[in-house]
Amino acid sequence: MSTFYITTPIYYVNDLPHIGHAYTTLLADVLARYHRMLGDETFFLTGTDEHGQKVQEAAQARGVSEQVHVDETVQRFQELWEKLEITNDDFVRTTQERHTRVVQGALQDLFDRDEIYKAEYDGWYDVKSETFVTEKDLDLAEGQSPDELPHIKRIKEANYFFRMGKYQQWLIDYIKEHPSFIQPDFRRNETLGFLENQALTDLCISRPKTRLSWGIELPFDADYVTYVWFDALVNYISVPGYLRDEEMFNRWWPAEYHLIGKDILTTHTVYWPTMLKAMGLPLPKTVFAHGWWLSGKDKMSKSDGNVVNPMDYVEAFGVDPFRYFLMAEMALGQDASFTHEKFVKRYNADLANDLGNLSSRVLKMIKANCDGRIPEVPADALDGAEEKALWAATQAAVSKMEETLEAMRLDLGINEVLTAVRACNKYLEQRAPWKQAKEDDKTPLYQTMYTAAEVLRVVSSLLFPVMPAKMRELRVALGLGDAGPDIEHARQWGVLVPGTEIGPPGILFPRHVEEKKQEPPMQEKNVENTEGVQDVSTITLDDFTRVELKTAEILTAERIEDAEKLLKLQVKVGEETRQLVAGIALHYAAEDLPGRKIVIVANLKPRKVFGVMSEGMLLAARLGDNLRLVTVDGEQESGARVG
Ligand code: MSP
């Protein structure tokens, strides 16, 4: 059994968590879950970076101590990770003693071995990024002096420096000899370009307490605290036991992956490896830098007000669709664009239509036509040409997932799984089990349903790390229990046991219909007329048959804010779920409606009613103030044609 240690950056505790933070953490979570599934002993670490100028200033502005401030703000991250079902094995805070002690131990060791020295610094300091800068680093106009920039100050002070410069050639050689150390390749070239085109200077690793007191005190000089990055990077080794627990440390270090965003490439591929080298430690196997999530085409920024809050999507669509979108949409390494339209489109296409539809179709057909049990099939059930082709598509998805897990292109793996899902939907259309169900010989029907259920089983394993709750639900419905998948089984045909009772065919991913409020009151009036009894003048039979009337079952009903006469209904019409807006709120209480079988016009062009999308119209009979729904007499499935 091999070990798999994966980390995220530790996030600035002062910041409000946003989609960028959520992404790195989710990616680490998905990779950790895959590796656990593969049987690897896995350690997944995330946490918060809690020292530095900004925390000190924010605490002072609030009139509380720094510790009180960070103890509060850290909860925003911890709560979000809980909501997103993140399975981190530990959560580090750089203010914890287990960490500060190790930072001090490492500093003392480096100081004792002359890897750290004291010197006078006379130069420019960027207050915003808390770093020393040269004139070359600044975008100066001709003749402009650095201190004309508001955040640049001249500083003359004694400080401690880490002899980073002496490792320049060693690091260049190391990176060239270990192509997987910095990934993707173009990021490796970026770091090499940086290292090959200028002299690497020593790194100032202290700040005088007169300027900044909120940090880890240098063990050899109580007038100074440690520079935040020298403190923060050490979390990757302090938590798994460096200078604390040798056995534990040997088990986990070096890490398989440090996942980072492209913004912190230099700190992770120049500062960190030289620090480790000076400490005499091996380097992590891979530092993987992903791209940015953009808001449309723009950088997300607080001042532009375009930062996406993960919770908005979690609340509207659920945790799993949010996890799915982030994993499926970003080509790892590249930037990706987040827009509401893209989210809705992918949700409806991949989840509601393809996967959701397949799941409910298969479960429903088994429930209705196979006595609610996984059907028995002959040994050669997989030998038909269609079955073989479908199974090949499913196995291609398994291979692709394995490959893309290694290559860090999960988006491509997920895509291949969806290809298998679509192939299975097509298979069902070709085999038409609803027709096979009417034959006396049930073998072809059982073959179809067993094959499709097997495909769903494999799909549920492959997507389990991405959508753990929904895939668990699906597996439970398939009679597989809730223990989570055994990945070995993804390669095997015939794992589902005939005779196993299946669960209810719930709706995994209800279709999302946009609700945008634009409230012309006239429209409401208008609509209520048409949702009630139509004013029909003489028509031909042809006219009438163009109207598709169908039975539908009301699943949910709720009031629409500010529209006292309208209700929003989710109705089931055969295999699909639709949303209707109906002007019946004065005549029916929303809670009385679920379960009723009604009649709807199914081929009406969807339109917005009071800002809410309506995909059809229900029928009701009205006389004066009395309005009653048109319902079906006795038992009838939803989706049956009325005429
Ligand atoms: N505290 C440092 C990291 C220290 S690690 C030893 C830090 N923190 S941060 O809060 O600014 O988080 C930076 C990380 O958040 C990025 O590297 C990236 O992983 C993630 N993201 C923040 N914004 C992002 C996007 N808009 N898009 C994608 N990820 C980005 O830097």
XYZ file of C-alpha atoms and ligand atoms in Angstrom:
674
model
C 0.000 0.000 0.000
C 1.440 3.341 -0.907
C 0.990 6.646 0.869
C -0.484 9.769 -0.654
C 0.054 13.125 1.035
C -1.656 16.110 -0.569
C -1.869 19.746 0.530
C -3.653 22.967 -0.384
C -2.212 26.413 0.254
C -3.101 27.617 3.722
C -5.475 30.506 3.117
C -5.165 33.987 4.583
C -7.489 33.800 7.520
C -8.546 37.411 7.058
C -10.080 36.822 3.635
C -13.651 35.845 2.939
C -13.550 32.390 1.377
C -14.504 32.501 -2.283
C -14.699 30.204 -5.233
C -10.927 30.262 -5.809
C -10.220 28.924 -2.326
C -13.082 26.458 -2.704
C -11.642 25.173 -5.961
C -8.173 24.252 -4.699
C -9.648 22.608 -1.636
C -12.223 20.691 -3.674
C -9.623 19.492 -6.118
C -7.513 18.209 -3.245
C -10.593 16.559 -1.775
C -11.503 14.803 -5.008
C -7.930 13.564 -5.476
C -7.759 12.420 -1.860
C -11.046 10.550 -2.229
C -9.844 8.819 -5.413
C -6.649 7.750 -3.728
C -8.514 6.427 -0.709
C -10.678 4.491 -3.129
C -7.536 3.077 -4.740
C -6.502 1.835 -1.329
C -3.709 4.365 -0.745
C -3.073 5.527 2.776
C -3.979 9.172 2.336
C -3.256 12.347 4.257
C -4.984 15.512 3.102
C -3.994 18.767 4.747
C -5.469 22.239 4.491
C -5.561 25.170 6.899
C -5.095 28.882 7.450
C -2.233 31.363 7.378
C -2.795 33.509 10.429
C 0.171 35.842 10.944
C 1.224 39.096 9.307
C 0.500 42.750 8.843
C -3.045 42.449 7.543
C -4.261 40.382 10.456
C -2.613 42.791 12.884
C -4.280 45.761 11.209
C -7.702 44.112 10.983
C -7.605 43.152 14.668
C -6.530 46.635 15.675
C -9.292 48.175 13.587
C -11.818 45.991 15.424
C -10.263 46.686 18.806
C -9.707 43.009 19.593
C -6.556 40.935 20.040
C -5.119 39.217 16.987
C -5.822 35.820 18.479
C -9.477 36.638 19.086
C -9.730 37.938 15.548
C -8.267 34.836 13.916
C -10.209 32.495 16.181
C -13.329 34.045 14.726
C -12.386 34.396 11.095
C -10.982 30.885 10.800
C -14.501 29.559 11.293
C -15.576 30.885 7.921
C -13.174 28.482 6.261
C -13.931 25.602 8.567
C -17.661 25.971 8.061
C -17.351 26.165 4.302
C -15.227 23.026 4.165
C -17.803 21.222 6.208
C -20.604 22.322 3.911
C -18.646 21.262 0.832
C -18.051 17.811 2.352
C -14.300 18.269 2.381
C -12.566 15.260 3.927
C -9.324 16.872 5.083
C -7.470 14.738 7.621
C -6.113 17.751 9.468
C -6.565 21.509 9.552
C -3.488 23.528 10.403
C -3.517 27.039 11.831
C -0.147 28.742 11.876
C -0.866 30.075 15.357
C -0.946 26.556 16.785
C 1.894 25.622 19.053
C 2.584 22.372 17.163
C 3.454 24.594 14.192
C 5.191 27.593 15.799
C 7.531 25.295 17.718
C 8.665 23.623 14.506
C 9.186 26.944 12.715
C 11.395 28.049 15.594
C 13.252 24.742 15.649
C 13.954 24.954 11.923
C 15.069 28.593 12.183
C 17.422 27.827 15.066
C 18.949 24.942 13.166
C 19.484 27.061 10.051
C 20.907 29.910 12.114
C 23.312 27.549 13.914
C 24.547 26.263 10.592
C 24.990 29.754 9.159
C 22.226 29.340 6.608
C 20.711 32.450 8.188
C 22.725 35.612 8.923
C 22.081 39.174 10.097
C 22.715 42.156 7.849
C 21.787 45.748 7.351
C 19.133 46.293 4.745
C 18.806 49.603 3.027
C 16.243 49.606 0.291
C 12.608 49.719 -0.776
C 9.763 47.974 0.999
C 6.295 47.291 -0.359
C 3.866 47.728 2.519
C 1.027 46.124 0.594
C 2.713 42.809 -0.140
C 5.024 43.008 2.876
C 8.080 42.353 0.726
C 11.364 44.042 -0.059
C 11.514 45.216 -3.654
C 14.042 46.599 -6.076
C 13.409 49.461 -8.482
C 13.310 46.884 -11.246
C 10.326 45.163 -9.627
C 8.301 48.373 -9.772
C 6.504 49.714 -12.762
C 8.037 53.179 -12.575
C 7.563 56.016 -15.043
C 10.754 57.639 -16.277
C 12.273 59.820 -13.575
C 9.792 58.610 -10.974
C 11.176 57.718 -7.576
C 9.818 54.573 -5.878
C 8.635 56.466 -2.805
C 6.233 58.436 -4.990
C 4.172 55.237 -5.022
C 1.865 55.235 -1.996
C 2.694 51.723 -0.815
C 6.498 51.923 -1.229
C 8.707 53.081 1.637
C 12.451 53.491 2.028
C 13.642 51.291 4.815
C 16.965 51.030 6.574
C 17.104 48.328 9.164
C 18.952 45.280 10.363
C 17.314 41.989 9.411
C 17.957 38.289 9.110
C 18.544 36.692 5.725
C 18.352 33.147 4.482
C 21.181 32.257 2.072
C 18.830 31.444 -0.761
C 21.105 32.838 -3.469
C 23.705 30.130 -3.085
C 21.187 27.477 -4.153
C 20.417 29.044 -7.511
C 22.384 26.646 -9.714
C 21.440 23.634 -7.627
C 17.747 24.512 -8.021
C 18.022 25.021 -11.788
C 19.669 21.606 -12.114
C 17.137 19.958 -9.817
C 14.178 21.307 -11.757
C 15.692 20.149 -15.040
C 16.419 16.690 -13.690
C 12.976 16.289 -12.127
C 10.447 17.305 -14.754
C 7.524 16.319 -12.565
C 8.573 18.643 -9.727
C 6.777 21.648 -11.242
C 3.601 20.980 -13.190
C 2.166 21.796 -15.707
C 5.267 22.050 -17.929
C 4.734 25.669 -18.850
C 4.872 26.608 -15.176
C 8.203 24.802 -14.905
C 9.494 26.942 -17.737
C 8.227 30.038 -15.991
C 10.239 29.242 -12.863
C 13.298 28.297 -14.911
C 13.010 31.581 -16.811
C 12.923 33.447 -13.531
C 15.952 31.577 -12.193
C 18.044 31.748 -15.337
C 17.610 35.423 -16.052
C 18.666 37.058 -12.824
C 20.819 36.504 -9.804
C 18.825 34.917 -7.015
C 19.146 37.129 -3.933
C 19.070 36.017 -0.308
C 15.667 36.078 1.324
C 14.862 38.421 4.192
C 13.088 36.194 6.724
C 12.521 38.582 9.628
C 10.501 41.654 10.490
C 11.402 43.894 13.423
C 8.737 43.853 16.088
C 8.683 47.651 16.047
C 6.953 47.329 12.675
C 5.111 44.044 13.013
C 4.595 42.098 16.182
C 1.988 39.515 15.052
C 4.248 36.657 14.034
C 6.449 33.866 15.311
C 9.325 35.244 17.337
C 12.799 34.407 16.061
C 14.294 31.937 18.555
C 17.659 33.706 18.392
C 16.474 37.336 18.550
C 13.384 38.369 20.492
C 13.223 41.731 18.727
C 12.056 40.076 15.515
C 9.253 37.934 14.174
C 9.421 35.530 11.221
C 8.444 36.668 7.717
C 4.984 35.201 6.965
C 6.023 33.048 4.028
C 8.900 31.460 5.920
C 6.368 30.637 8.611
C 3.516 29.515 6.306
C 5.436 27.162 3.998
C 6.712 25.186 6.970
C 3.134 23.991 7.670
C 3.626 21.307 5.032
C 6.249 19.631 7.245
C 5.289 20.752 10.748
C 1.938 18.957 10.641
C 3.196 15.559 9.458
C 5.752 15.557 12.249
C 9.003 17.312 11.300
C 11.056 17.813 14.480
C 8.124 16.316 16.385
C 7.522 12.747 15.356
C 10.154 11.110 13.214
C 8.186 7.989 12.378
C 5.162 9.958 11.271
C 7.319 12.323 9.276
C 9.058 9.517 7.442
C 5.725 8.011 6.567
C 4.308 11.134 4.928
C 7.162 13.244 3.680
C 7.827 14.040 0.858
C 4.301 15.007 -0.178
C 2.895 13.754 -3.485
C 1.263 17.081 -4.286
C 1.298 20.655 -3.182
C -1.695 22.093 -5.025
C -1.455 25.831 -5.516
C -2.849 28.600 -7.697
C -0.516 30.170 -10.245
C -0.265 33.297 -8.058
C 2.048 31.610 -5.552
C 4.363 29.779 -7.918
C 7.597 31.555 -6.916
C 7.176 31.032 -3.209
C 6.502 27.324 -3.779
C 9.056 26.603 -6.481
C 11.925 28.883 -5.412
C 11.687 29.766 -1.704
C 10.314 26.421 -0.534
C 12.712 24.042 -2.328
C 15.750 26.059 -1.261
C 14.488 26.134 2.336
C 14.038 22.363 2.254
C 17.461 21.882 0.714
C 19.043 23.951 3.490
C 17.171 21.876 6.067
C 18.485 18.719 4.409
C 15.032 17.464 3.433
C 13.764 15.950 0.179
C 11.469 18.054 -2.003
C 7.781 17.355 -2.594
C 7.192 15.210 -5.664
C 5.011 17.741 -7.475
C 3.996 21.337 -7.044
C 0.949 21.667 -9.243
C -0.219 25.175 -10.137
C -3.742 25.558 -11.457
C -5.128 28.604 -13.243
C -7.548 31.272 -12.119
C -11.277 31.206 -11.967
C -12.385 34.337 -13.752
C -15.728 36.024 -13.453
C -16.702 35.809 -17.105
C -13.554 37.240 -18.665
C -12.452 39.336 -15.708
C -10.325 38.724 -12.692
C -12.446 38.322 -9.587
C -11.890 41.162 -7.212
C -13.630 42.469 -4.159
C -13.521 46.019 -5.451
C -15.229 45.017 -8.719
C -17.866 43.150 -6.741
C -17.673 40.131 -9.044
C -16.411 37.544 -6.590
C -18.451 34.357 -6.701
C -19.603 33.136 -3.308
C -19.654 29.321 -3.296
C -22.589 29.256 -0.900
C -24.897 30.953 -3.392
C -24.546 27.943 -5.694
C -24.536 25.359 -2.962
C -27.816 26.734 -1.676
C -29.451 26.945 -5.098
C -28.202 23.679 -6.627
C -26.799 21.575 -3.792
C -23.239 20.673 -2.854
C -22.658 17.943 -5.405
C -23.605 19.905 -8.529
C -21.286 22.684 -7.344
C -18.451 20.218 -6.847
C -19.205 18.679 -10.232
C -19.195 21.983 -12.086
C -15.845 23.114 -10.706
C -14.196 19.784 -11.482
C -15.713 19.338 -14.933
C -15.329 22.886 -16.146
C -11.690 23.715 -15.425
C -8.997 22.264 -17.658
C -6.364 21.904 -14.974
C -3.587 24.425 -15.425
C -5.618 26.826 -17.570
C -7.814 29.686 -16.437
C -11.537 28.993 -16.462
C -14.496 31.265 -16.594
C -17.341 31.076 -14.127
C -20.681 32.426 -15.257
C -24.139 31.710 -14.007
C -25.262 30.736 -17.519
C -22.467 28.191 -17.861
C -23.310 26.717 -14.520
C -26.999 26.315 -15.331
C -26.268 24.978 -18.784
C -23.871 22.302 -17.581
C -26.104 21.405 -14.673
C -29.131 20.885 -16.885
C -27.246 19.151 -19.677
C -24.913 16.803 -17.789
C -26.729 16.245 -14.542
C -30.474 16.803 -14.973
C -30.731 15.493 -18.525
C -28.000 12.930 -19.021
C -27.165 11.378 -15.684
C -30.374 12.239 -13.822
C -32.535 10.975 -16.622
C -30.598 7.766 -17.024
C -30.816 7.002 -13.323
C -34.527 7.622 -13.021
C -35.300 5.760 -16.246
C -33.379 2.674 -15.242
C -34.661 2.532 -11.695
C -38.207 3.229 -12.749
C -38.227 0.591 -15.450
C -36.803 -2.012 -13.060
C -39.344 -1.033 -10.445
C -42.250 -1.258 -12.851
C -41.251 -4.195 -15.029
C -38.766 -6.367 -13.175
C -40.675 -6.702 -9.947
C -38.485 -4.011 -8.341
C -35.482 -6.341 -8.374
C -32.228 -6.586 -10.312
C -33.252 -9.066 -13.025
C -31.674 -12.431 -13.681
C -29.813 -12.608 -17.032
C -28.213 -15.445 -18.970
C -24.429 -15.831 -18.870
C -24.062 -14.467 -22.397
C -26.042 -11.296 -21.675
C -23.048 -9.139 -22.494
C -22.377 -10.833 -25.829
C -24.834 -8.838 -27.915
C -23.270 -6.253 -30.222
C -25.041 -3.339 -28.557
C -24.147 -4.511 -25.066
C -20.522 -5.036 -26.049
C -20.267 -1.544 -27.503
C -21.847 0.028 -24.441
C -19.625 -1.889 -22.058
C -16.573 -0.838 -24.122
C -17.616 2.820 -23.745
C -17.973 2.270 -19.999
C -14.541 0.662 -19.715
C -13.053 3.470 -21.789
C -14.344 5.818 -19.090
C -12.631 3.736 -16.396
C -9.312 3.862 -18.274
C -9.640 7.544 -18.973
C -10.333 8.272 -15.325
C -7.207 6.350 -14.284
C -5.139 8.124 -16.899
C -6.402 11.607 -16.165
C -5.974 11.126 -12.446
C -2.256 10.638 -13.106
C -2.101 13.428 -15.657
C -4.160 15.829 -13.501
C -6.822 16.352 -16.141
C -9.873 15.201 -14.223
C -12.084 17.304 -16.465
C -11.283 14.923 -19.329
C -11.968 11.857 -17.212
C -15.332 13.233 -16.138
C -16.153 14.027 -19.728
C -15.543 10.418 -20.727
C -17.851 9.198 -17.972
C -20.573 11.446 -19.353
C -19.926 10.000 -22.804
C -20.675 6.562 -21.366
C -23.837 7.938 -19.735
C -25.020 9.313 -23.075
C -24.201 6.036 -24.780
C -26.366 4.274 -22.230
C -29.273 6.651 -22.801
C -28.952 5.929 -26.490
C -28.820 2.210 -25.833
C -32.112 2.462 -23.974
C -33.674 4.341 -26.851
C -32.529 1.654 -29.283
C -33.631 -1.235 -27.123
C -36.905 0.459 -26.134
C -37.449 -1.524 -22.926
C -40.947 -0.035 -22.639
C -41.782 -2.084 -25.738
C -39.792 -5.120 -24.601
C -41.858 -5.048 -21.401
C -44.939 -5.910 -23.420
C -43.426 -9.086 -24.889
C -44.111 -12.464 -23.299
C -40.445 -13.367 -23.348
C -38.890 -11.093 -20.759
C -35.271 -12.088 -21.492
C -34.532 -9.155 -23.834
C -36.050 -6.719 -21.338
C -34.017 -8.144 -18.477
C -30.877 -8.009 -20.581
C -31.474 -4.321 -21.323
C -32.192 -3.371 -17.764
C -29.341 -5.380 -16.287
C -26.855 -3.894 -18.743
C -28.008 -0.336 -18.118
C -27.936 -0.865 -14.348
C -24.373 -2.188 -14.608
C -23.331 0.929 -16.521
C -24.916 3.104 -13.837
C -23.062 1.156 -11.172
C -19.686 1.828 -12.814
C -20.592 5.476 -13.386
C -21.539 5.826 -9.729
C -18.070 4.552 -8.715
C -16.200 6.809 -11.079
C -18.088 9.933 -10.062
C -18.216 9.039 -6.379
C -15.259 11.249 -5.335
C -16.750 14.184 -7.230
C -20.351 13.844 -6.029
C -20.206 11.663 -2.925
C -23.731 12.276 -1.605
C -25.586 11.880 -4.901
C -23.581 8.865 -6.004
C -24.136 7.233 -2.636
C -27.859 7.825 -3.094
C -27.724 6.232 -6.516
C -25.747 3.248 -5.268
C -28.143 2.687 -2.418
C -31.004 2.750 -4.930
C -29.160 0.157 -7.035
C -28.997 -2.081 -3.978
C -25.236 -1.639 -3.538
C -25.375 -0.366 0.048
C -23.874 2.846 1.328
C -20.311 1.745 1.988
C -18.863 3.494 -1.045
C -17.472 1.806 -4.125
C -14.752 -0.759 -4.438
C -12.842 0.506 -7.453
C -11.819 -3.025 -8.464
C -15.444 -3.585 -9.367
C -15.418 -0.826 -11.971
C -13.557 -3.196 -14.279
C -15.897 -6.111 -13.670
C -19.104 -7.012 -15.386
C -21.914 -8.649 -13.466
C -21.412 -7.260 -9.978
C -25.089 -6.466 -9.382
C -26.747 -9.444 -7.796
C -29.983 -10.605 -9.452
C -32.879 -10.565 -7.044
C -31.558 -7.556 -5.089
C -34.353 -5.170 -4.303
C -33.794 -1.690 -5.691
C -34.658 1.585 -3.962
C -37.185 4.192 -5.039
C -36.334 6.014 -8.275
C -35.990 9.480 -6.737
C -35.003 12.490 -8.788
C -31.260 12.995 -8.374
C -30.978 16.306 -10.166
C -34.224 18.204 -10.742
C -34.109 20.350 -13.853
C -33.217 23.931 -13.101
C -35.451 26.586 -14.558
C -34.321 30.158 -14.282
C -36.290 32.473 -12.103
C -35.686 36.082 -12.911
C -38.097 38.597 -11.578
C -39.485 41.138 -13.948
C -42.847 42.079 -12.678
C -45.308 43.616 -15.041
C -48.598 43.132 -13.150
C -50.463 42.957 -16.452
C -48.673 39.749 -17.251
C -49.942 38.130 -14.107
C -53.480 38.940 -15.044
C -52.924 37.696 -18.462
C -51.569 34.449 -17.268
C -54.273 33.797 -14.780
C -56.797 33.876 -17.548
C -54.940 31.266 -19.515
C -54.161 29.100 -16.501
C -57.841 29.011 -15.715
C -60.431 28.055 -18.254
C -59.581 28.947 -21.801
C -62.038 31.017 -23.753
C -62.383 28.691 -26.722
C -64.301 29.597 -29.830
C -65.136 27.023 -32.515
C -62.158 24.934 -33.661
C -61.601 21.966 -35.955
C -60.571 18.498 -34.781
C -57.164 19.224 -36.282
C -56.809 22.249 -34.054
C -57.664 20.155 -31.085
C -55.219 17.338 -31.838
C -52.397 19.849 -32.104
C -52.809 20.441 -28.393
C -50.939 17.748 -26.500
C -52.742 17.016 -23.263
C -51.036 14.740 -20.752
C -51.465 13.483 -17.240
C -49.015 14.821 -14.704
C -48.326 14.213 -11.070
C -47.686 17.188 -8.805
C -44.419 16.669 -6.935
C -44.076 19.968 -5.116
C -45.963 23.237 -4.920
C -44.916 26.551 -3.465
C -46.038 30.144 -3.408
C -44.296 32.761 -5.501
C -43.178 35.736 -3.501
C -45.262 38.859 -4.120
C -47.703 37.048 -6.401
C -50.652 36.111 -4.236
C -52.543 34.192 -6.901
C -49.692 32.115 -8.300
C -48.173 28.810 -7.331
C -44.996 27.274 -8.687
C -45.387 23.544 -9.281
C -42.901 20.817 -10.113
C -44.785 18.107 -11.940
C -43.752 14.711 -13.207
C -44.743 13.958 -16.777
C -43.660 10.412 -17.547
C -39.870 10.410 -17.342
C -39.409 14.130 -17.009
C -39.971 16.814 -14.417
C -41.368 20.174 -15.406
C -42.085 23.436 -13.740
C -45.463 25.122 -14.134
C -46.812 28.383 -12.868
C -50.518 28.238 -12.138
C -52.987 30.866 -10.995
C -54.618 28.669 -8.388
C -53.199 29.967 -5.106
C -56.516 31.427 -3.976
C -58.214 28.070 -4.473
C -55.647 25.523 -3.288
C -53.143 25.446 -0.440
C -49.694 24.533 -1.720
C -49.262 21.742 0.829
C -52.439 19.994 -0.353
C -51.244 19.543 -3.917
C -48.313 17.074 -3.997
C -49.482 13.667 -5.163
C -52.424 14.889 -7.226
C -52.777 13.703 -10.802
C -53.751 16.567 -13.074
C -53.980 17.291 -16.778
C -51.625 19.691 -18.504
C -51.047 21.132 -21.950
C -47.651 19.617 -22.619
C -46.614 21.247 -25.882
C -47.089 24.866 -24.943
C -44.062 27.046 -25.620
C -42.302 27.751 -22.276
C -42.588 31.323 -21.099
C -42.002 33.363 -18.018
C -44.861 34.151 -15.725
C -44.155 36.844 -13.172
C -40.490 36.231 -13.833
C -40.727 32.473 -13.259
C -40.380 29.989 -16.099
C -43.461 27.933 -16.860
C -43.183 24.863 -19.093
C -46.814 24.105 -19.778
C -50.234 24.885 -18.435
C -52.565 22.985 -16.183
C -56.267 22.600 -16.826
C -58.889 23.762 -14.386
C -62.610 24.310 -14.499
C -63.911 27.639 -13.318
C -67.372 28.944 -12.690
C -67.581 32.292 -11.004
C -65.296 32.129 -7.992
C -65.183 28.388 -7.954
C -62.040 26.915 -9.549
C -61.320 23.177 -9.515
C -58.428 21.289 -11.040
C -59.121 18.850 -13.877
C -57.914 15.529 -12.481
C -57.829 11.898 -13.555
C -60.426 9.395 -12.485
C -58.697 6.375 -10.891
C -55.170 5.000 -11.396
C -53.200 6.312 -14.348
C -49.438 6.847 -14.802
C -48.206 10.396 -15.328
C -47.297 11.171 -18.934
C -50.354 9.405 -20.374
C -51.913 11.131 -23.332
C -55.281 12.747 -22.786
C -57.575 13.026 -25.739
N -1.475 32.297 2.516
C -1.001 32.177 1.203
C -0.606 30.749 0.887
C 0.403 30.156 1.796
S 0.725 28.494 1.402
C 2.024 28.070 2.317
C -2.071 32.621 0.203
N -3.322 32.575 0.629
S -4.613 33.017 -0.210
O -5.700 33.044 0.725
O -4.372 34.184 -0.949
O -4.933 31.807 -1.143
C -4.300 31.681 -2.346
C -4.831 30.461 -3.076
O -6.241 30.512 -3.219
C -4.342 30.407 -4.506
O -3.064 29.876 -4.625
C -5.362 29.512 -5.119
O -5.081 28.196 -4.721
C -6.633 30.007 -4.469
N -7.250 31.088 -5.250
C -7.549 32.342 -4.798
N -8.195 32.996 -5.804
C -8.322 32.235 -6.893
C -9.044 32.301 -8.117
N -9.703 33.361 -8.514
N -9.070 31.196 -8.897
C -8.499 30.019 -8.506
N -7.845 29.925 -7.353
C -7.485 31.053 -6.632
O -1.710 32.964 -0.894
